[in-house]
Coordinates of C-alpha atoms in Angstrom, one line a residue:
M1 CA 7.5 13.5 17.2
Q2 CA 6.3 9.5 16.7
K3 CA 2.8 10.8 16.7
F4 CA 3.8 13.1 13.7
M5 CA 6.0 9.8 12.2
D6 CA 3.0 7.7 12.6
W7 CA 0.7 10.1 11.0
M8 CA 2.8 10.7 8.3
E9 CA 3.4 7.0 7.4
R10 CA -0.5 6.5 7.4
Y11 CA -1.7 9.4 5.5
I12 CA 1.2 10.9 3.0
V13 CA 3.6 8.2 2.9
P14 CA 0.5 6.1 0.8
V15 CA 0.5 8.6 -1.3
A16 CA 3.6 9.5 -2.4
S17 CA 4.5 6.1 -3.0
K18 CA 1.7 5.9 -5.4
I19 CA 2.4 9.6 -7.0
G20 CA 6.0 8.0 -7.2
A21 CA 5.0 5.1 -9.1
Q22 CA 2.1 6.4 -11.1
R23 CA 3.1 5.3 -15.1
H24 CA 2.8 9.3 -16.4
L25 CA 4.6 11.1 -14.1
V26 CA 7.4 8.2 -14.5
A27 CA 7.2 8.3 -17.9
I28 CA 8.3 12.4 -17.8
R29 CA 10.7 11.6 -15.7
D30 CA 12.7 8.7 -17.5
G31 CA 12.0 10.7 -20.8
F32 CA 13.8 13.6 -19.1
A33 CA 16.7 11.6 -17.9
T34 CA 16.9 10.0 -21.6
I35 CA 17.4 14.0 -22.8
M36 CA 19.5 15.2 -20.2
P37 CA 22.7 14.5 -22.3
L38 CA 21.7 16.3 -25.2
M39 CA 20.7 19.5 -22.7
I40 CA 24.1 19.4 -21.0
V41 CA 26.0 19.7 -24.7
G42 CA 23.7 22.4 -25.6
S43 CA 24.6 24.1 -22.4
F44 CA 28.4 23.4 -22.7
G45 CA 27.9 25.5 -26.1
L46 CA 26.1 28.3 -24.9
L47 CA 28.4 28.6 -21.8
I48 CA 31.5 28.9 -25.0
H49 CA 29.7 31.5 -26.5
N50 CA 28.9 33.3 -23.1
F51 CA 32.4 32.6 -21.3
P52 CA 33.4 34.0 -18.3
I53 CA 36.4 36.1 -19.0
D54 CA 36.3 38.9 -21.3
S55 CA 39.2 38.5 -23.5
V56 CA 38.5 34.8 -24.5
K57 CA 34.9 36.1 -25.0
A58 CA 36.0 38.7 -27.4
M59 CA 38.1 36.3 -29.7
F60 CA 34.8 34.2 -29.9
G61 CA 33.2 37.6 -31.5
E62 CA 32.8 38.6 -35.2
G63 CA 36.7 38.6 -36.8
G64 CA 37.5 36.9 -33.4
A65 CA 40.5 34.2 -33.4
L66 CA 38.2 32.3 -32.3
H67 CA 34.9 32.9 -33.8
W68 CA 34.8 29.5 -35.8
L69 CA 34.9 27.9 -32.3
D70 CA 31.7 29.9 -31.5
V71 CA 30.0 29.1 -34.2
I72 CA 30.0 25.7 -33.9
A73 CA 29.2 25.9 -30.1
L74 CA 26.4 27.9 -30.8
N75 CA 25.0 25.6 -33.5
V76 CA 25.3 22.3 -30.6
Y77 CA 23.5 24.2 -28.8
A78 CA 20.9 25.3 -30.8
G79 CA 20.3 21.5 -32.6
S80 CA 20.0 20.0 -28.8
M81 CA 18.8 22.4 -25.9
F82 CA 17.1 24.6 -28.5
L83 CA 14.6 22.0 -29.5
M84 CA 14.2 20.3 -25.8
G85 CA 10.5 20.2 -26.6
L86 CA 10.7 17.7 -29.8
F87 CA 12.7 15.9 -28.0
A88 CA 10.6 15.4 -25.0
A89 CA 7.4 14.1 -26.6
I90 CA 9.8 11.4 -28.4
S91 CA 11.6 10.6 -25.7
I92 CA 8.7 10.4 -23.0
G93 CA 6.2 9.3 -25.8
Y94 CA 8.8 6.1 -25.9
A95 CA 9.0 5.5 -21.7
L96 CA 4.7 6.1 -22.1
G97 CA 4.5 2.9 -24.4
K98 CA 7.2 1.1 -22.9
S99 CA 5.1 1.3 -19.5
Y100 CA 1.7 -0.1 -21.5
D101 CA 4.4 -2.9 -22.7
V102 CA 3.7 -1.7 -27.1
D103 CA 6.4 -0.3 -29.3
G104 CA 7.9 2.3 -27.3
F105 CA 9.7 3.8 -30.9
S106 CA 6.6 4.3 -32.1
T107 CA 5.0 5.7 -29.8
G108 CA 7.7 7.8 -29.3
L109 CA 7.4 8.8 -33.2
V110 CA 3.0 9.1 -32.9
T111 CA 3.5 11.6 -30.0
M112 CA 6.1 13.5 -31.6
A113 CA 3.8 14.0 -34.9
S114 CA 0.8 15.2 -33.1
S115 CA 2.9 17.3 -30.8
L116 CA 3.9 19.0 -34.2
I117 CA 0.1 18.6 -35.7
L118 CA -0.5 21.1 -33.3
T119 CA 2.3 23.9 -34.2
N120 CA 0.1 25.0 -37.4
M121 CA 2.7 24.1 -39.8
M122 CA 0.9 24.9 -42.8
A123 CA -0.2 28.8 -41.7
Y124 CA 3.0 29.6 -43.0
K125 CA 3.3 30.8 -47.0
A126 CA 6.2 31.0 -48.2
P127 CA 7.9 33.3 -51.1
V128 CA 9.4 31.4 -53.8
T129 CA 12.3 32.4 -56.3
W130 CA 13.5 30.8 -59.4
G131 CA 16.4 32.3 -61.1
G132 CA 16.4 35.1 -59.8
F133 CA 13.0 35.8 -60.3
D134 CA 10.4 37.0 -57.6
L135 CA 7.4 34.4 -58.2
G136 CA 5.6 35.6 -55.2
T137 CA 3.6 33.6 -53.1
V138 CA 2.6 29.9 -54.0
G139 CA 0.5 27.2 -51.9
W140 CA 1.4 26.7 -49.1
E141 CA 4.7 26.0 -47.1
P142 CA 4.8 24.0 -43.9
G143 CA 7.4 25.7 -41.0
I144 CA 8.2 25.4 -37.6
F145 CA 8.2 28.8 -35.1
A146 CA 10.9 27.0 -33.4
K147 CA 9.9 28.7 -30.0
W148 CA 7.7 26.3 -29.2
L149 CA 9.6 23.2 -30.1
G150 CA 11.8 24.3 -27.2
S151 CA 11.1 25.4 -23.5
A152 CA 8.3 27.7 -24.6
G153 CA 5.9 24.6 -26.1
L154 CA 7.1 22.1 -23.3
V155 CA 3.4 22.3 -20.7
T156 CA 1.7 22.3 -24.8
I157 CA 4.6 19.5 -25.9
L158 CA 3.9 17.3 -22.5
I159 CA -0.3 17.7 -22.3
T160 CA 0.1 16.2 -25.9
T161 CA 2.5 13.8 -25.4
L162 CA 0.8 12.0 -22.2
I163 CA -2.6 12.1 -23.9
T164 CA -2.2 10.6 -27.9
G165 CA 0.8 8.4 -25.8
T166 CA -2.0 6.4 -23.7
L167 CA -4.1 6.8 -26.2
F168 CA -2.4 5.0 -29.3
A169 CA -0.6 2.6 -26.4
K170 CA -4.5 1.5 -25.2
I171 CA -6.1 0.9 -28.9
V172 CA -2.5 -1.6 -29.7
K173 CA -3.2 -3.3 -26.5
S174 CA -6.8 -3.6 -27.7
G175 CA -5.6 -5.2 -30.8
K176 CA -9.0 -4.6 -32.8
L177 CA -7.2 -1.9 -35.1
N178 CA -4.2 -3.9 -35.3
I179 CA -2.6 -5.7 -38.6
T180 CA -1.1 -9.1 -38.0
L181 CA 1.1 -10.1 -41.0
P182 CA 2.1 -13.5 -41.8
D183 CA 5.3 -14.9 -39.1
G184 CA 7.7 -14.8 -42.4
V185 CA 7.7 -11.5 -42.6
P186 CA 10.1 -9.4 -40.9
P187 CA 9.8 -8.0 -37.3
A188 CA 10.4 -4.6 -38.3
V189 CA 7.5 -4.2 -41.1
A190 CA 5.4 -6.3 -38.8
R191 CA 5.1 -3.8 -36.3
S192 CA 5.2 -0.7 -38.5
F193 CA 1.9 -2.5 -40.2
S194 CA 0.7 -3.8 -36.8
A195 CA 0.2 0.3 -36.0
L196 CA -0.9 1.4 -39.0
L197 CA -4.7 1.9 -38.0
P198 CA -3.4 3.3 -34.4
T199 CA -1.4 5.4 -35.9
A200 CA -3.5 6.8 -37.9
V201 CA -6.4 7.0 -35.5
V202 CA -4.7 9.3 -33.1
L203 CA -3.3 11.6 -35.7
V204 CA -7.0 12.0 -37.5
L205 CA -8.1 12.9 -34.1
V206 CA -5.3 15.5 -33.7
G207 CA -5.9 17.0 -36.5
I208 CA -9.6 17.2 -35.8
V209 CA -8.7 19.2 -32.2
F210 CA -6.7 21.0 -34.4
A211 CA -9.4 22.4 -36.8
I212 CA -11.7 23.0 -33.9
C213 CA -9.1 25.3 -32.5
E214 CA -8.6 26.9 -35.6
A215 CA -12.8 27.0 -35.9
F216 CA -13.2 28.6 -33.3
G217 CA -10.2 31.7 -33.3
Y218 CA -7.2 29.3 -31.5
A219 CA -5.2 27.8 -34.7
D220 CA -1.6 29.2 -32.9
V221 CA -2.5 26.7 -29.9
Y222 CA 0.5 26.5 -28.6
L223 CA 0.9 30.2 -28.2
H224 CA -2.6 30.2 -25.7
V225 CA -1.5 27.4 -24.1
Y226 CA 1.5 29.2 -23.3
N227 CA -0.1 32.3 -22.3
G228 CA -2.7 31.2 -20.5
I229 CA -1.2 27.8 -18.7
A230 CA 2.6 27.9 -18.9
K231 CA 3.4 31.4 -18.6
P232 CA 1.0 31.8 -15.1
L233 CA 2.1 28.5 -13.8
M234 CA 6.1 29.2 -14.2
V235 CA 5.8 33.0 -12.7
F236 CA 3.6 31.5 -9.9
S237 CA 6.9 28.9 -9.6
N238 CA 9.3 31.5 -9.8
S239 CA 9.2 32.7 -6.3
L240 CA 10.7 32.0 -2.6
P241 CA 8.1 30.4 -1.4
V242 CA 7.4 27.9 -4.2
L243 CA 11.0 26.8 -4.0
L244 CA 11.2 26.3 -0.2
F245 CA 7.6 24.4 -0.3
I246 CA 9.0 21.8 -3.3
I247 CA 12.3 21.7 -1.2
L248 CA 10.5 21.1 2.2
L249 CA 8.8 18.4 0.2
Q250 CA 11.7 16.6 -1.1
Q251 CA 13.2 16.3 2.3
V252 CA 10.4 15.0 4.0
L253 CA 10.2 12.4 1.6
W254 CA 13.4 11.8 2.0
F255 CA 13.3 10.9 5.8
F256 CA 10.2 8.4 5.0
G257 CA 12.7 6.6 3.0
L258 CA 11.2 7.2 -0.3
H259 CA 13.2 9.5 -3.3
G260 CA 12.1 12.1 -3.1
S261 CA 14.3 13.9 -6.1
N262 CA 12.9 11.5 -8.0
I263 CA 9.2 11.2 -7.3
L264 CA 9.3 15.5 -7.8
A265 CA 11.3 15.4 -11.1
P266 CA 8.6 16.1 -13.1
V267 CA 7.3 18.8 -11.3
I268 CA 11.2 20.2 -11.5
N269 CA 12.1 18.8 -15.1
G270 CA 8.3 20.3 -16.4
I271 CA 8.8 23.3 -14.8
F272 CA 11.5 24.6 -13.1
L273 CA 14.0 23.3 -15.7
A274 CA 11.8 25.0 -18.2
L275 CA 12.9 28.7 -16.6
T276 CA 16.5 27.4 -16.8
A277 CA 16.1 27.1 -20.6
E278 CA 14.4 30.9 -20.9
N279 CA 17.3 31.8 -18.8
M280 CA 20.0 29.6 -21.8
A281 CA 17.8 31.2 -24.8
A282 CA 17.9 34.5 -23.5
I283 CA 21.4 34.7 -22.6
A284 CA 22.5 33.6 -26.0
A285 CA 20.2 36.3 -27.5
G286 CA 22.0 38.5 -25.7
N287 CA 19.2 39.7 -23.3
T288 CA 20.0 39.6 -20.0
E289 CA 16.2 40.5 -18.9
G290 CA 14.0 38.6 -17.3
I291 CA 16.1 36.1 -16.0
N292 CA 15.2 33.9 -13.8
I293 CA 16.9 33.6 -11.0
I294 CA 14.7 30.4 -9.6
N295 CA 15.5 27.1 -12.0
S296 CA 16.7 23.3 -12.1
Q297 CA 20.1 24.5 -12.0
F298 CA 19.8 27.5 -9.2
L299 CA 18.7 23.3 -6.9
D300 CA 21.5 21.6 -8.3
S301 CA 23.8 24.8 -7.7
Y302 CA 23.4 25.7 -4.2
V303 CA 21.0 23.7 -2.6
N304 CA 21.6 19.8 -3.4
L305 CA 25.2 20.0 -2.2
G306 CA 26.2 16.8 -1.7
G307 CA 22.9 15.1 -2.4
S308 CA 19.8 16.7 -1.0
G309 CA 19.8 17.8 2.1
L310 CA 22.8 20.1 1.5
T311 CA 24.5 16.3 2.9
A312 CA 28.5 17.9 1.5
A313 CA 28.6 19.8 5.1
L314 CA 26.9 17.0 6.4
V315 CA 30.2 14.4 5.6
I316 CA 32.4 17.4 6.1
V317 CA 31.0 17.6 9.8
M318 CA 32.0 14.1 10.1
M319 CA 35.1 14.2 8.5
F320 CA 36.7 15.9 11.6
K321 CA 34.3 15.5 14.3
S322 CA 33.3 11.7 14.5
K323 CA 35.2 9.4 17.4
S324 CA 32.5 6.6 17.2
Q325 CA 33.9 3.9 15.1
V326 CA 30.3 3.9 13.1
N327 CA 30.4 7.5 12.1
K328 CA 33.7 6.4 10.9
Q329 CA 33.1 3.9 8.9
I330 CA 30.3 5.5 7.8
R331 CA 32.2 8.6 6.8
N332 CA 34.9 6.7 4.8
V333 CA 32.1 4.9 2.2
A334 CA 30.0 7.9 2.0
G335 CA 32.9 10.9 1.5
G336 CA 34.1 10.0 -2.0
P337 CA 30.5 9.1 -3.4
A338 CA 29.5 12.6 -1.9
F339 CA 32.0 14.3 -3.6
F340 CA 29.4 13.8 -6.6
N341 CA 26.3 14.8 -5.1
I342 CA 25.4 10.7 -4.3
N343 CA 24.5 10.2 -0.8
E344 CA 22.3 7.5 -0.8
P345 CA 24.9 6.0 1.5
L346 CA 24.2 8.8 4.1
I347 CA 20.8 8.4 4.0
F348 CA 20.5 4.6 4.4
G349 CA 23.3 4.2 6.3
L350 CA 23.9 6.7 8.8
P351 CA 20.7 6.7 8.8
I352 CA 19.2 10.0 7.8
V353 CA 15.7 7.9 7.6
L354 CA 13.1 7.8 10.5
N355 CA 16.1 9.3 12.3
P356 CA 14.7 12.1 14.2
I357 CA 18.2 13.4 15.2
Y358 CA 18.9 14.6 12.0
I359 CA 15.4 15.7 10.6
I360 CA 16.1 19.3 11.9
P361 CA 19.6 19.6 10.2
F362 CA 18.5 17.5 6.7
I363 CA 15.5 19.9 6.3
A364 CA 16.5 22.9 8.0
A365 CA 20.1 23.8 5.8
P366 CA 18.9 22.8 2.3
L367 CA 16.2 25.7 2.6
V368 CA 18.9 28.1 4.8
S369 CA 21.1 27.7 1.9
A370 CA 18.2 28.4 -1.0
C371 CA 17.5 32.0 1.1
I372 CA 20.7 32.8 1.3
A373 CA 21.5 31.8 -2.7
Y374 CA 18.3 33.9 -3.7
A375 CA 19.1 36.6 -1.5
A376 CA 22.5 37.0 -3.7
S377 CA 20.8 36.8 -6.3
V378 CA 18.6 39.3 -6.2
A379 CA 21.3 42.1 -4.8
G380 CA 22.9 41.0 -8.3
F381 CA 25.9 39.7 -6.6
V382 CA 26.0 36.5 -8.5
A383 CA 24.2 36.2 -12.2
P384 CA 20.9 33.7 -12.2
A385 CA 22.2 30.1 -13.2
S386 CA 21.7 29.8 -16.8
A387 CA 23.6 26.7 -18.1
V388 CA 22.5 23.2 -17.5
V389 CA 25.3 21.2 -15.5
P390 CA 25.4 17.3 -14.9
W391 CA 24.1 16.8 -11.5
T392 CA 26.6 14.7 -10.3
C393 CA 29.6 17.9 -11.2
P394 CA 30.9 18.7 -7.8
P395 CA 30.0 20.6 -5.4
I396 CA 31.4 25.1 -5.9
I397 CA 32.3 23.5 -9.5
S398 CA 28.6 23.0 -10.1
A399 CA 27.6 26.8 -9.0
W400 CA 30.9 28.2 -11.1
L401 CA 29.7 26.3 -14.9
A402 CA 25.9 27.6 -13.6
T403 CA 26.7 31.1 -13.7
G404 CA 29.7 31.8 -15.6
Q405 CA 31.0 34.0 -12.4
W406 CA 33.3 32.9 -9.3
Q407 CA 30.5 34.6 -7.3
G408 CA 28.6 31.7 -7.9
A409 CA 30.8 29.1 -6.5
A410 CA 31.6 31.7 -3.8
V411 CA 27.9 31.6 -2.6
A412 CA 28.4 27.5 -2.5
L413 CA 30.9 27.3 -0.5
V414 CA 28.8 30.0 1.7
N415 CA 25.7 27.4 1.7
I416 CA 28.1 24.9 2.3
L417 CA 29.4 26.6 6.1
V418 CA 26.6 27.1 7.1
G419 CA 25.4 23.7 6.5
V420 CA 28.8 22.7 8.4
L421 CA 26.8 25.1 11.5
I422 CA 23.7 24.1 11.1
Y423 CA 24.7 19.8 11.1
L424 CA 27.7 19.8 13.8
P425 CA 25.7 20.1 17.2
F426 CA 23.6 16.9 16.3
V427 CA 26.0 15.5 14.4
M428 CA 28.2 15.5 17.4
Y429 CA 25.0 14.5 20.0
A430 CA 24.3 11.3 17.8
D431 CA 28.0 10.7 17.6
K432 CA 28.5 11.1 21.4
K433 CA 25.3 8.6 21.3
N434 CA 26.9 6.2 19.2
L435 CA 30.4 6.4 21.5
E436 CA 28.2 5.5 24.3
L437 CA 27.2 2.1 23.3
E438 CA 30.5 0.9 21.9
V439 CA 31.8 2.0 25.1
A440 CA 29.0 0.0 26.6
E441 CA 29.2 -2.5 24.2
A442 CA 33.5 -3.2 24.4

């Protein structure tokens, strides 16, 4: 064990630390964290539309007493979660700009405009009517295929945002194209003029890229990126082996004191969150086919119960089996936060970090729980998670809200009970050692 820990600390931990501090990955993580309230509110709008109780859901339909509430809920969903790609372009661009010490808002606007340029807006010709007369199709009318502003276009938007945001920030930082105004000019006006030429350079370059794509028959950039990169990547990620690898990597990073959830957030948000968004879009359209079992909410509902490592089970075992004073004190401090999936007091206070006693259950419990939940979903016992629930939502309740079924809560409860069995012998052994030390010191 010591040789393995030494090897990890020498070769893996430094690489993971660099990845966790890489500005583009940090921008993706922070950008998604910024728009998370929009996605959560949009998810609750969809939950109302797809209410788990049939008698109440019928009241939301056409002619129902609560149909007006369904209209509100669906429009809230459409105006928030359905446009997550567009919001991500702004928020990630903002975070990337701030990391380069340039104006974040200007960077976010440039990355959003760049993403819109590639949507081929001018390809749509609109029919024109006036006074009841059909005037035919007159010129170009800007139009956007809204699907590309949601999860389907997320990969294209992420690539575009990272490239154009970096380019814009570096041009601004160089100062070669900045227009400097006198000191008496209001700051907002000075910033806008300073960003004028860098903005023009970036947007023109994006326009040139689109023109080249169109010349070679790839005018619908989003469609080709989706079919060539995004969809195969999502299909590959929507598998149990990939999920288990992500969980294993997350737990190993935590064990060495690195925030595994934050380091892997770009992957989880960029791919697994898109799978959740696909589920939501399918549910909103009344379609139950092609629903993704594995997605970001699958992790929060069935795996990260009490926090990474299924530590809700660890707290329960400590509540009933701890006899040493140190374990009792840690249990009392960590019990409350664990109810809301905050487990840093346990990870760093128990500690779990670099503790060879806890590495086995800390890794095994979430892996086993993922397999149980996956099997229950494949068997049709529970529907796949199709709503984004706040990660601080208490375990069991989170699974019920994410699936809209009591079966989701039941699977989460089973996972916690199995986690208790996995943690039990290790907690008892560690508690016994602590008790012997306390007796010896006394």
